[in-house]
PDB file of C-alpha atoms in Angstrom:
ATOM      1  CA  HIS A  25       1.077   4.530  95.502  1.00 98.00           C
ATOM      2  CA  LEU A  26       1.993   2.067  98.275  1.00 97.00           C
ATOM      3  CA  PRO A  27       1.053  -1.623  98.279  1.00 96.00           C
ATOM      4  CA  PRO A  28      -0.446  -3.188 101.421  1.00 93.00           C
ATOM      5  CA  ARG A  29       2.303  -3.713 103.976  1.00 89.00           C
ATOM      6  CA  GLU A  30       1.746  -7.479 103.938  1.00 91.00           C
ATOM      7  CA  LEU A  31       2.472  -7.537 100.180  1.00 94.00           C
ATOM      8  CA  ALA A  32       5.426  -5.125 100.190  1.00 96.00           C
ATOM      9  CA  THR A  33       8.556  -6.538  98.577  1.00 97.00           C
ATOM     10  CA  GLY A  34      10.837  -3.684  99.610  1.00 97.00           C
ATOM     11  CA  THR A  35      11.143  -2.615  95.984  1.00 98.00           C
ATOM     12  CA  GLY A  36      10.232   0.903  94.912  1.00 98.00           C
ATOM     13  CA  ILE A  37       9.992   2.419  91.435  1.00 98.00           C
ATOM     14  CA  LEU A  38       9.955   6.069  90.431  1.00 98.00           C
ATOM     15  CA  VAL A  39       7.573   6.241  87.445  1.00 98.00           C
ATOM     16  CA  CYS A  40       8.205   8.982  84.882  1.00 98.00           C
ATOM     17  CA  PRO A  41       5.401   9.454  82.327  1.00 98.00           C
ATOM     18  CA  GLY A  42       6.046  10.685  78.825  1.00 98.00           C
ATOM     19  CA  GLY A  43       4.693  13.658  76.917  1.00 97.00           C
ATOM     20  CA  GLY A  44       7.631  14.980  74.930  1.00 97.00           C
ATOM     21  CA  TYR A  45       8.513  17.495  77.666  1.00 98.00           C
ATOM     22  CA  HIS A  46       5.375  19.359  76.545  1.00 97.00           C
ATOM     23  CA  HIS A  47       2.839  17.685  78.843  1.00 97.00           C
ATOM     24  CA  LEU A  48       2.645  14.586  81.052  1.00 98.00           C
ATOM     25  CA  ALA A  49       0.641  11.472  80.193  1.00 97.00           C
ATOM     26  CA  ILE A  50       0.366  11.084  83.928  1.00 97.00           C
ATOM     27  CA  ASN A  51      -2.659   8.790  83.994  1.00 97.00           C
ATOM     28  CA  LYS A  52      -1.842   6.258  81.252  1.00 96.00           C
ATOM     29  CA  GLU A  53       1.915   6.246  81.861  1.00 97.00           C
ATOM     30  CA  GLY A  54       1.820   7.175  85.534  1.00 98.00           C
ATOM     31  CA  HIS A  55      -1.043   6.256  87.832  1.00 98.00           C
ATOM     32  CA  GLN A  56      -2.228   3.241  85.807  1.00 97.00           C
ATOM     33  CA  VAL A  57       1.324   1.901  85.793  1.00 98.00           C
ATOM     34  CA  ALA A  58       1.642   2.544  89.530  1.00 98.00           C
ATOM     35  CA  ASN A  59      -1.530   0.559  90.200  1.00 97.00           C
ATOM     36  CA  TRP A  60      -0.095  -2.390  88.255  1.00 97.00           C
ATOM     37  CA  LEU A  61       3.187  -2.182  90.192  1.00 98.00           C
ATOM     38  CA  ASN A  62       1.250  -2.213  93.461  1.00 98.00           C
ATOM     39  CA  THR A  63      -0.212  -5.618  92.516  1.00 96.00           C
ATOM     40  CA  LEU A  64       3.382  -6.901  92.441  1.00 97.00           C
ATOM     41  CA  GLY A  65       4.084  -5.539  95.917  1.00 97.00           C
ATOM     42  CA  ILE A  66       6.094  -2.616  94.547  1.00 98.00           C
ATOM     43  CA  ALA A  67       5.826   0.891  95.964  1.00 98.00           C
ATOM     44  CA  ALA A  68       5.361   3.297  93.050  1.00 98.00           C
ATOM     45  CA  PHE A  69       6.047   7.035  93.009  1.00 98.00           C
ATOM     46  CA  VAL A  70       4.650   8.940  90.020  1.00 98.00           C
ATOM     47  CA  LEU A  71       6.804  11.946  89.219  1.00 98.00           C
ATOM     48  CA  LYS A  72       5.057  15.124  88.085  1.00 98.00           C
ATOM     49  CA  TYR A  73       8.269  16.649  86.797  1.00 98.00           C
ATOM     50  CA  ARG A  74       8.853  20.095  85.340  1.00 98.00           C
ATOM     51  CA  LEU A  75       8.937  20.205  81.539  1.00 98.00           C
ATOM     52  CA  ASP A  76      12.337  21.845  81.128  1.00 98.00           C
ATOM     53  CA  ARG A  77      14.815  18.987  80.685  1.00 97.00           C
ATOM     54  CA  ALA A  78      17.399  20.303  83.139  1.00 98.00           C
ATOM     55  CA  GLU A  79      14.729  20.977  85.766  1.00 98.00           C
ATOM     56  CA  ALA A  80      13.165  17.547  85.132  1.00 98.00           C
ATOM     57  CA  LEU A  81      16.525  15.914  85.860  1.00 98.00           C
ATOM     58  CA  ARG A  82      16.823  17.856  89.114  1.00 98.00           C
ATOM     59  CA  ASP A  83      13.279  16.767  90.019  1.00 98.00           C
ATOM     60  CA  ALA A  84      14.170  13.118  89.416  1.00 98.00           C
ATOM     61  CA  GLN A  85      17.418  13.383  91.390  1.00 98.00           C
ATOM     62  CA  ARG A  86      15.673  15.074  94.302  1.00 98.00           C
ATOM     63  CA  THR A  87      12.834  12.570  94.350  1.00 98.00           C
ATOM     64  CA  MET A  88      15.191   9.585  94.427  1.00 98.00           C
ATOM     65  CA  ARG A  89      16.890  11.148  97.448  1.00 98.00           C
ATOM     66  CA  LEU A  90      13.506  11.881  99.045  1.00 98.00           C
ATOM     67  CA  ILE A  91      12.356   8.270  98.681  1.00 98.00           C
ATOM     68  CA  ARG A  92      15.576   6.955 100.179  1.00 98.00           C
ATOM     69  CA  HIS A  93      15.170   9.403 103.061  1.00 98.00           C
ATOM     70  CA  HIS A  94      11.753   7.847 103.778  1.00 98.00           C
ATOM     71  CA  THR A  95      12.546   4.165 103.206  1.00 96.00           C
ATOM     72  CA  ALA A  96      11.398   3.197 106.707  1.00 95.00           C
ATOM     73  CA  ASP A  97       8.111   5.074 106.296  1.00 95.00           C
ATOM     74  CA  TRP A  98       7.330   3.621 102.861  1.00 96.00           C
ATOM     75  CA  ALA A  99       8.752   0.074 103.285  1.00 95.00           C
ATOM     76  CA  VAL A 100      11.313   0.517 100.506  1.00 97.00           C
ATOM     77  CA  ALA A 101      14.836  -0.886 100.692  1.00 97.00           C
ATOM     78  CA  SER A 102      17.423   1.715  99.692  1.00 97.00           C
ATOM     79  CA  ASN A 103      19.164  -0.817  97.412  1.00 97.00           C
ATOM     80  CA  GLN A 104      15.911  -1.801  95.644  1.00 98.00           C
ATOM     81  CA  LEU A 105      14.921   1.567  94.217  1.00 98.00           C
ATOM     82  CA  GLY A 106      14.547   1.720  90.456  1.00 98.00           C
ATOM     83  CA  VAL A 107      13.097   3.959  87.763  1.00 98.00           C
ATOM     84  CA  MET A 108      10.635   3.359  84.938  1.00 98.00           C
ATOM     85  CA  GLY A 109      10.052   5.866  82.166  1.00 98.00           C
ATOM     86  CA  PHE A 110       7.961   6.097  79.021  1.00 98.00           C
ATOM     87  CA  SER A 111       9.107   8.025  75.930  1.00 98.00           C
ATOM     88  CA  ALA A 112      10.305  11.394  77.307  1.00 98.00           C
ATOM     89  CA  GLY A 113      10.129   9.778  80.739  1.00 98.00           C
ATOM     90  CA  GLY A 114      12.512   7.143  79.373  1.00 98.00           C
ATOM     91  CA  HIS A 115      14.773   9.991  78.280  1.00 98.00           C
ATOM     92  CA  LEU A 116      14.615  11.364  81.817  1.00 98.00           C
ATOM     93  CA  ILE A 117      15.532   8.091  83.525  1.00 98.00           C
ATOM     94  CA  THR A 118      18.363   7.512  81.040  1.00 98.00           C
ATOM     95  CA  ASN A 119      19.625  11.010  81.819  1.00 98.00           C
ATOM     96  CA  LEU A 120      19.433  10.079  85.510  1.00 98.00           C
ATOM     97  CA  ALA A 121      21.386   6.883  84.834  1.00 98.00           C
ATOM     98  CA  ILE A 122      24.126   9.117  83.413  1.00 98.00           C
ATOM     99  CA  HIS A 123      23.906  11.988  85.923  1.00 98.00           C
ATOM    100  CA  ASN A 124      23.674  10.737  89.496  1.00 97.00           C
ATOM    101  CA  ASP A 125      25.730  10.710  92.658  1.00 97.00           C
ATOM    102  CA  THR A 126      25.949   9.112  96.087  1.00 97.00           C
ATOM    103  CA  GLY A 127      24.807  12.204  97.973  1.00 97.00           C
ATOM    104  CA  ASN A 128      26.527  14.906  99.994  1.00 97.00           C
ATOM    105  CA  PRO A 129      27.086  13.898 103.641  1.00 96.00           C
ATOM    106  CA  ASP A 130      27.965  17.500 104.517  1.00 96.00           C
ATOM    107  CA  ALA A 131      24.748  19.041 103.168  1.00 96.00           C
ATOM    108  CA  ASP A 132      22.514  20.971 105.559  1.00 97.00           C
ATOM    109  CA  ASP A 133      19.438  19.203 104.166  1.00 97.00           C
ATOM    110  CA  ALA A 134      19.366  15.570 105.333  1.00 96.00           C
ATOM    111  CA  ILE A 135      17.613  14.540 102.110  1.00 98.00           C
ATOM    112  CA  ASP A 136      20.695  15.610 100.158  1.00 97.00           C
ATOM    113  CA  HIS A 137      22.754  13.073 102.111  1.00 98.00           C
ATOM    114  CA  GLN A 138      21.046  10.331 100.106  1.00 98.00           C
ATOM    115  CA  SER A 139      22.109   8.812  96.798  1.00 98.00           C
ATOM    116  CA  CYS A 140      20.079   9.501  93.657  1.00 98.00           C
ATOM    117  CA  HIS A 141      21.534   6.499  91.813  1.00 98.00           C
ATOM    118  CA  PRO A 142      18.878   4.083  90.503  1.00 98.00           C
ATOM    119  CA  ASN A 143      19.445   0.390  91.241  1.00 98.00           C
ATOM    120  CA  PHE A 144      17.691  -0.631  88.011  1.00 98.00           C
ATOM    121  CA  MET A 145      15.774   0.990  85.183  1.00 98.00           C
ATOM    122  CA  VAL A 146      12.932   0.194  82.795  1.00 98.00           C
ATOM    123  CA  PRO A 147      12.939   2.472  79.705  1.00 98.00           C
ATOM    124  CA  VAL A 148       9.785   1.944  77.620  1.00 98.00           C
ATOM    125  CA  TYR A 149       9.800   3.243  74.003  1.00 98.00           C
ATOM    126  CA  VAL A 150      12.646   5.467  75.096  1.00 98.00           C
ATOM    127  CA  SER A 151      13.531   8.834  73.572  1.00 98.00           C
ATOM    128  CA  LEU A 152      17.239   9.655  73.426  1.00 98.00           C
ATOM    129  CA  LYS A 153      17.012  13.112  71.847  1.00 96.00           C
ATOM    130  CA  GLY A 154      20.125  15.074  72.753  1.00 96.00           C
ATOM    131  CA  LEU A 155      21.686  12.195  74.701  1.00 98.00           C
ATOM    132  CA  ASP A 156      24.938  10.610  73.560  1.00 97.00           C
ATOM    133  CA  VAL A 157      24.539   7.264  75.292  1.00 98.00           C
ATOM    134  CA  GLU A 158      27.421   5.749  73.344  1.00 96.00           C
ATOM    135  CA  ALA A 159      29.783   8.245  75.003  1.00 97.00           C
ATOM    136  CA  ASP A 160      28.046   8.974  78.293  1.00 97.00           C
ATOM    137  CA  ILE A 161      26.802   5.613  79.576  1.00 97.00           C
ATOM    138  CA  THR A 162      29.410   4.182  81.944  1.00 96.00           C
ATOM    139  CA  ALA A 163      29.827   1.092  84.086  1.00 96.00           C
ATOM    140  CA  ASN A 164      27.974   3.041  86.790  1.00 96.00           C
ATOM    141  CA  ALA A 165      24.677   2.701  84.883  1.00 98.00           C
ATOM    142  CA  PRO A 166      22.091   0.318  86.366  1.00 98.00           C
ATOM    143  CA  PRO A 167      20.775  -2.966  84.922  1.00 98.00           C
ATOM    144  CA  ALA A 168      17.953  -2.366  82.460  1.00 98.00           C
ATOM    145  CA  PHE A 169      14.821  -3.907  80.990  1.00 98.00           C
ATOM    146  CA  LEU A 170      14.025  -2.189  77.681  1.00 98.00           C
ATOM    147  CA  VAL A 171      10.782  -2.311  75.694  1.00 98.00           C
ATOM    148  CA  GLY A 172       9.741  -0.828  72.369  1.00 97.00           C
ATOM    149  CA  ALA A 173       7.883  -1.425  69.108  1.00 96.00           C
ATOM    150  CA  THR A 174       9.268  -1.801  65.604  1.00 96.00           C
ATOM    151  CA  ASP A 175       6.444   0.296  64.130  1.00 96.00           C
ATOM    152  CA  ASP A 176       7.013   3.218  66.507  1.00 96.00           C
ATOM    153  CA  THR A 177       7.738   6.253  64.331  1.00 97.00           C
ATOM    154  CA  THR A 178       7.894   8.730  67.241  1.00 97.00           C
ATOM    155  CA  THR A 179      10.668   7.051  69.225  1.00 97.00           C
ATOM    156  CA  PRO A 180      11.951   4.442  66.753  1.00 97.00           C
ATOM    157  CA  PRO A 181      13.361   1.129  68.024  1.00 97.00           C
ATOM    158  CA  GLU A 182      16.855   2.315  67.148  1.00 98.00           C
ATOM    159  CA  ASN A 183      16.745   4.265  70.422  1.00 98.00           C
ATOM    160  CA  SER A 184      16.306   1.100  72.463  1.00 98.00           C
ATOM    161  CA  LEU A 185      18.983  -0.648  70.401  1.00 98.00           C
ATOM    162  CA  ARG A 186      21.455   2.194  70.983  1.00 98.00           C
ATOM    163  CA  LEU A 187      20.866   2.206  74.722  1.00 98.00           C
ATOM    164  CA  TYR A 188      21.019  -1.579  74.923  1.00 98.00           C
ATOM    165  CA  SER A 189      24.314  -1.632  73.012  1.00 98.00           C
ATOM    166  CA  ALA A 190      25.795   1.077  75.220  1.00 98.00           C
ATOM    167  CA  LEU A 191      24.881  -0.902  78.337  1.00 98.00           C
ATOM    168  CA  ILE A 192      26.244  -4.260  77.225  1.00 98.00           C
ATOM    169  CA  LYS A 193      29.420  -2.532  76.030  1.00 97.00           C
ATOM    170  CA  HIS A 194      30.087  -1.895  79.731  1.00 97.00           C
ATOM    171  CA  ASN A 195      29.001  -5.401  80.763  1.00 97.00           C
ATOM    172  CA  ILE A 196      25.811  -4.082  82.365  1.00 98.00           C
ATOM    173  CA  SER A 197      22.991  -6.589  82.520  1.00 98.00           C
ATOM    174  CA  ALA A 198      20.264  -5.658  80.031  1.00 98.00           C
ATOM    175  CA  GLU A 199      17.224  -7.297  78.463  1.00 98.00           C
ATOM    176  CA  LEU A 200      15.546  -5.941  75.319  1.00 98.00           C
ATOM    177  CA  HIS A 201      12.104  -6.649  73.844  1.00 98.00           C
ATOM    178  CA  LEU A 202      10.963  -5.086  70.561  1.00 97.00           C
ATOM    179  CA  TYR A 203       7.470  -5.941  69.381  1.00 96.00           C
ATOM    180  CA  GLU A 204       6.572  -5.979  65.699  1.00 95.00           C
ATOM    181  CA  ARG A 205       3.462  -3.900  66.407  1.00 93.00           C
ATOM    182  CA  GLY A 206       2.489  -1.564  69.195  1.00 93.00           C
ATOM    183  CA  SER A 207       3.314   1.861  67.737  1.00 94.00           C
ATOM    184  CA  HIS A 208       4.012   4.685  70.189  1.00 95.00           C
ATOM    185  CA  GLY A 209       2.541   5.357  73.610  1.00 94.00           C
ATOM    186  CA  PHE A 210       1.069   1.932  74.332  1.00 94.00           C
ATOM    187  CA  GLY A 211       1.431   2.207  78.109  1.00 94.00           C
ATOM    188  CA  LEU A 212       0.381  -1.084  79.699  1.00 95.00           C
ATOM    189  CA  ALA A 213      -0.687  -2.153  76.159  1.00 81.00           C
ATOM    190  CA  LYS A 214      -3.790  -4.011  77.315  1.00 81.00           C
ATOM    191  CA  THR A 215      -5.378  -3.648  73.857  1.00 77.00           C
ATOM    192  CA  LYS A 216      -2.206  -3.933  71.790  1.00 71.00           C
ATOM    193  CA  GLY A 217      -2.020  -7.672  71.142  1.00 87.00           C
ATOM    194  CA  PRO A 218       1.393  -9.270  71.764  1.00 91.00           C
ATOM    195  CA  ALA A 219       2.797  -6.006  73.171  1.00 93.00           C
ATOM    196  CA  ALA A 220       0.526  -6.534  76.174  1.00 93.00           C
ATOM    197  CA  SER A 221       2.936  -9.237  77.323  1.00 95.00           C
ATOM    198  CA  TRP A 222       5.644  -6.721  78.192  1.00 97.00           C
ATOM    199  CA  THR A 223       4.377  -6.376  81.744  1.00 97.00           C
ATOM    200  CA  ILE A 224       4.547 -10.161  82.223  1.00 96.00           C
ATOM    201  CA  LEU A 225       8.102 -10.231  80.892  1.00 97.00           C
ATOM    202  CA  CYS A 226       9.044  -7.281  83.091  1.00 98.00           C
ATOM    203  CA  GLU A 227       7.603  -9.023  86.129  1.00 97.00           C
ATOM    204  CA  ALA A 228       9.714 -12.107  85.305  1.00 97.00           C
ATOM    205  CA  TRP A 229      12.818  -9.922  84.976  1.00 98.00           C
ATOM    206  CA  LEU A 230      12.154  -8.268  88.339  1.00 98.00           C
ATOM    207  CA  HIS A 231      11.609 -11.677  89.898  1.00 97.00           C
ATOM    208  CA  GLN A 232      14.856 -12.960  88.410  1.00 96.00           C
ATOM    209  CA  ARG A 233      16.666 -10.023  89.998  1.00 97.00           C
ATOM    210  CA  LYS A 234      15.106 -10.967  93.375  1.00 96.00           C
ATOM    211  CA  LEU A 235      13.143  -7.719  93.547  1.00 97.00           C
ATOM    212  CA  LEU A 236       9.748  -9.330  94.134  1.00 96.00           C
ATOM    213  CA  ARG A 237      10.478 -11.248  97.314  1.00 87.00           C
ATOM    214  CA  LEU A 238       8.392 -10.231 100.302  1.00 82.00           C
ATOM    215  CA  ALA A 239      10.257  -7.874 102.610  1.00 66.00           C
ATOM    216  CA  LYS A 240      11.000  -9.277 106.046  1.00 60.00           C
TER     217      LYS A 240
END
């Protein structure tokens, strides 16, 4: 999903929908989100990842390299490429924040020369099942904007709190918003009352990080 060239900011986001690694909520937490990002001048790439966790991580790593390989084609700056994930997709992008590299310059495939490191991340009602973020998050992790709901019983707010704490422990810039109501899977939250403001707050955070300036 590419914005009009005249609106392009140079920022790109890999969008990872949730679904508990059983299915993908690819419309509500994928294409609808991408359409919103396009209105901000952000190029969005919805990842239809495999449902095995190890394979999903490889899909995310490969796609980050692929986007960076095509930055000129898609008007994305290689240092303005982030990730956004919902629920299991949040698990995936957190896993990517832990397991990434700068690429292999000796690889036969030119795509593998590229880094798969995200420049920023947006975990939304994140799942951390099986991840030890307290031990595995390092100073290499990217700045983060985290969102969740207090009444979420599927991925409780403690997940966002754990990830937030792990990030600030390493002096990584992080912003956290937990809404009293919203439950699980609210997506853009257009009908969820106060939780609907998360996209406005996220836009402000992106603007503050100078990711919404028009590309030259």
